[in-house]
One Martini backbone bead per residue (centre of mass of N, CA, C, O) as a GRO file, in nm:
protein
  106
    1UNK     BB    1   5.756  17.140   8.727
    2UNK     BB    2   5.870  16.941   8.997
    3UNK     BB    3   5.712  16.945   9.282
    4UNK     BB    4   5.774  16.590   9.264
    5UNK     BB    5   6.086  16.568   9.327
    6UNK     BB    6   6.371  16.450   9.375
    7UNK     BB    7   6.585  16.543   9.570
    8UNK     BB    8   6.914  16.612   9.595
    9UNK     BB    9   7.171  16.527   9.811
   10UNK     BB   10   7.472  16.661   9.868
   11UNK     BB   11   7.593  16.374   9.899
   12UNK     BB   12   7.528  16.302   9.603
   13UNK     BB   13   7.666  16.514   9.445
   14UNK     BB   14   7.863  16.548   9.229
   15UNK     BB   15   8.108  16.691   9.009
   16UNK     BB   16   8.158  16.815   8.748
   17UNK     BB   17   8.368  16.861   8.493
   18UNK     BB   18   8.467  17.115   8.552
   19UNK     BB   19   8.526  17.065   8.859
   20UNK     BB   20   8.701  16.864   8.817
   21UNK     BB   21   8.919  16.999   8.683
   22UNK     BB   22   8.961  17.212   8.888
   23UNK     BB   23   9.012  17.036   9.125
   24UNK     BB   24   9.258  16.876   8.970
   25UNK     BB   25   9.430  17.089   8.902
   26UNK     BB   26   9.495  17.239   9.197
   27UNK     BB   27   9.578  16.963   9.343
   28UNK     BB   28   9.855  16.949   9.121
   29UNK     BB   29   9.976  17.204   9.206
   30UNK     BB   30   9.983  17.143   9.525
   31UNK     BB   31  10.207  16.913   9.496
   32UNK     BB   32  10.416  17.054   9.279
   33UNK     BB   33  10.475  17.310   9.492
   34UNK     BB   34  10.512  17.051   9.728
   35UNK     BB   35  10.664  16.880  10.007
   36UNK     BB   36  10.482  16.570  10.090
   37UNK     BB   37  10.291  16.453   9.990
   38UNK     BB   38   9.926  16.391  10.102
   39UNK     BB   39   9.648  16.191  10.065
   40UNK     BB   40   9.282  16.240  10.172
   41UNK     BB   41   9.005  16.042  10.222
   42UNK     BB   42   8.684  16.146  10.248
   43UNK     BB   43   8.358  16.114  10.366
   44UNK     BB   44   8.059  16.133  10.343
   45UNK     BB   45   7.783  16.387  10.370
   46UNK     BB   46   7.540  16.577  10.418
   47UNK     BB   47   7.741  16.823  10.282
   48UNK     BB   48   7.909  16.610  10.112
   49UNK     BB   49   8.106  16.489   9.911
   50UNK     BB   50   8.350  16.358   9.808
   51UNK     BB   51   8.674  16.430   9.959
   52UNK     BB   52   9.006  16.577   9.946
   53UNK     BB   53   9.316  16.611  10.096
   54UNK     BB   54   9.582  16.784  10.122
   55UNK     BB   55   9.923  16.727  10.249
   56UNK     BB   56  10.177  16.857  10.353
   57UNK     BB   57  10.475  16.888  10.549
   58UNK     BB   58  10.401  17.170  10.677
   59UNK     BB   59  10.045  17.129  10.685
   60UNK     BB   60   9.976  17.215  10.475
   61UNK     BB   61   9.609  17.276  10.298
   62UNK     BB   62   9.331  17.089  10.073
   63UNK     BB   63   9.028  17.102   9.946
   64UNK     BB   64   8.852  16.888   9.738
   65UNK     BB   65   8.608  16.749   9.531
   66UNK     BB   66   8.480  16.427   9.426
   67UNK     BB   67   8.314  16.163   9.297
   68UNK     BB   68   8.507  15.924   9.421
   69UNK     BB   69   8.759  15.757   9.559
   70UNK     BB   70   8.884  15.621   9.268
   71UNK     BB   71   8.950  15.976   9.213
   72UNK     BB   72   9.141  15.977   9.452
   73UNK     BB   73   9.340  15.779   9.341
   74UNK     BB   74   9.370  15.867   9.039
   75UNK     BB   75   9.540  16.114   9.113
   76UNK     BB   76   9.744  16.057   9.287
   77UNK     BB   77   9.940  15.835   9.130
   78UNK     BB   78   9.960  16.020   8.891
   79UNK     BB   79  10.120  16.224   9.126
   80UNK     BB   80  10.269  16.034   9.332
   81UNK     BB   81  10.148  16.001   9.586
   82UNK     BB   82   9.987  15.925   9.901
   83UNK     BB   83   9.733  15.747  10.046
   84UNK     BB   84   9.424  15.786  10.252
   85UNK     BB   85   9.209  15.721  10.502
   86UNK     BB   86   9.089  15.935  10.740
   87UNK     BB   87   8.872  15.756  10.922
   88UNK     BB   88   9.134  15.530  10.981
   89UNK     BB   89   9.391  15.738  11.006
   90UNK     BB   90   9.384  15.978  11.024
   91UNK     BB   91   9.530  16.327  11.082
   92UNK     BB   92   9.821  16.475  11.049
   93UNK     BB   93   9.965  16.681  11.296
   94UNK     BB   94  10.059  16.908  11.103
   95UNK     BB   95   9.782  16.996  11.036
   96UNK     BB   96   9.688  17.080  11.260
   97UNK     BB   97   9.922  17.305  11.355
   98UNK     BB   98   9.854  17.491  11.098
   99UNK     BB   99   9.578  17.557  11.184
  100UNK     BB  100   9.648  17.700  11.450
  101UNK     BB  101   9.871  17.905  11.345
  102UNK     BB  102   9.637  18.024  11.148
  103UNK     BB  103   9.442  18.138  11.402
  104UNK     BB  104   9.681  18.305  11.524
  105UNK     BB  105   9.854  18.432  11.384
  106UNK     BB  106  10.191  18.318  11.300
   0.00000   0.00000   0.00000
């Protein structure tokens, strides 16, 4: 019946292998499609598991969940790209002025 079950905290479910795959190839594809990439390891959140963000040259920027930070260093390495904790070293100031020129329409 399952009512006295504990929930498990959205920050601690992993993705499974599908998703983990979808957003491996995702992750893949825009590293390969643009210049300058670099991986950017976020920490768990009550709202989500380990994700990583992508940050080309030109500030354009893609975030995906991963399982776990260890899945998001193999990920960059086997793709040769930098990768980063963003708690530490936090984010590409490239990256703010994208998102700023996309919420302005420009």
């Amino acid at each position: 019946m399952g009512l006295f079950r504990r929930k498990r905290g959205a920050g601690t479910d992993a993705p499974d292998r599908r998703q983990a795959a979808a957003a491996a190839a995702h992750l893949g594809e825009f590293a390969r499609s643009r210049k300058g990439v670099e991986a950017y390891i976020e920490p768990v959140t009550t709202l989500s598991g380990t994700t990583v963000v992508f940050i080309a040259d030109t500030g354009e920027w893609t975030r995906r969940r991963v399982a776990d930070p260890g899945a998001a260093r193999t990920l960059a390495r086997k793709l040769g790209i930098p990768v980063y904790e963003a708690a530490l070293v936090g984010y590409p100031k490239r990256m703010r002025e994208w998102t700023r020129r996309q919420a302005d329409g420009s």
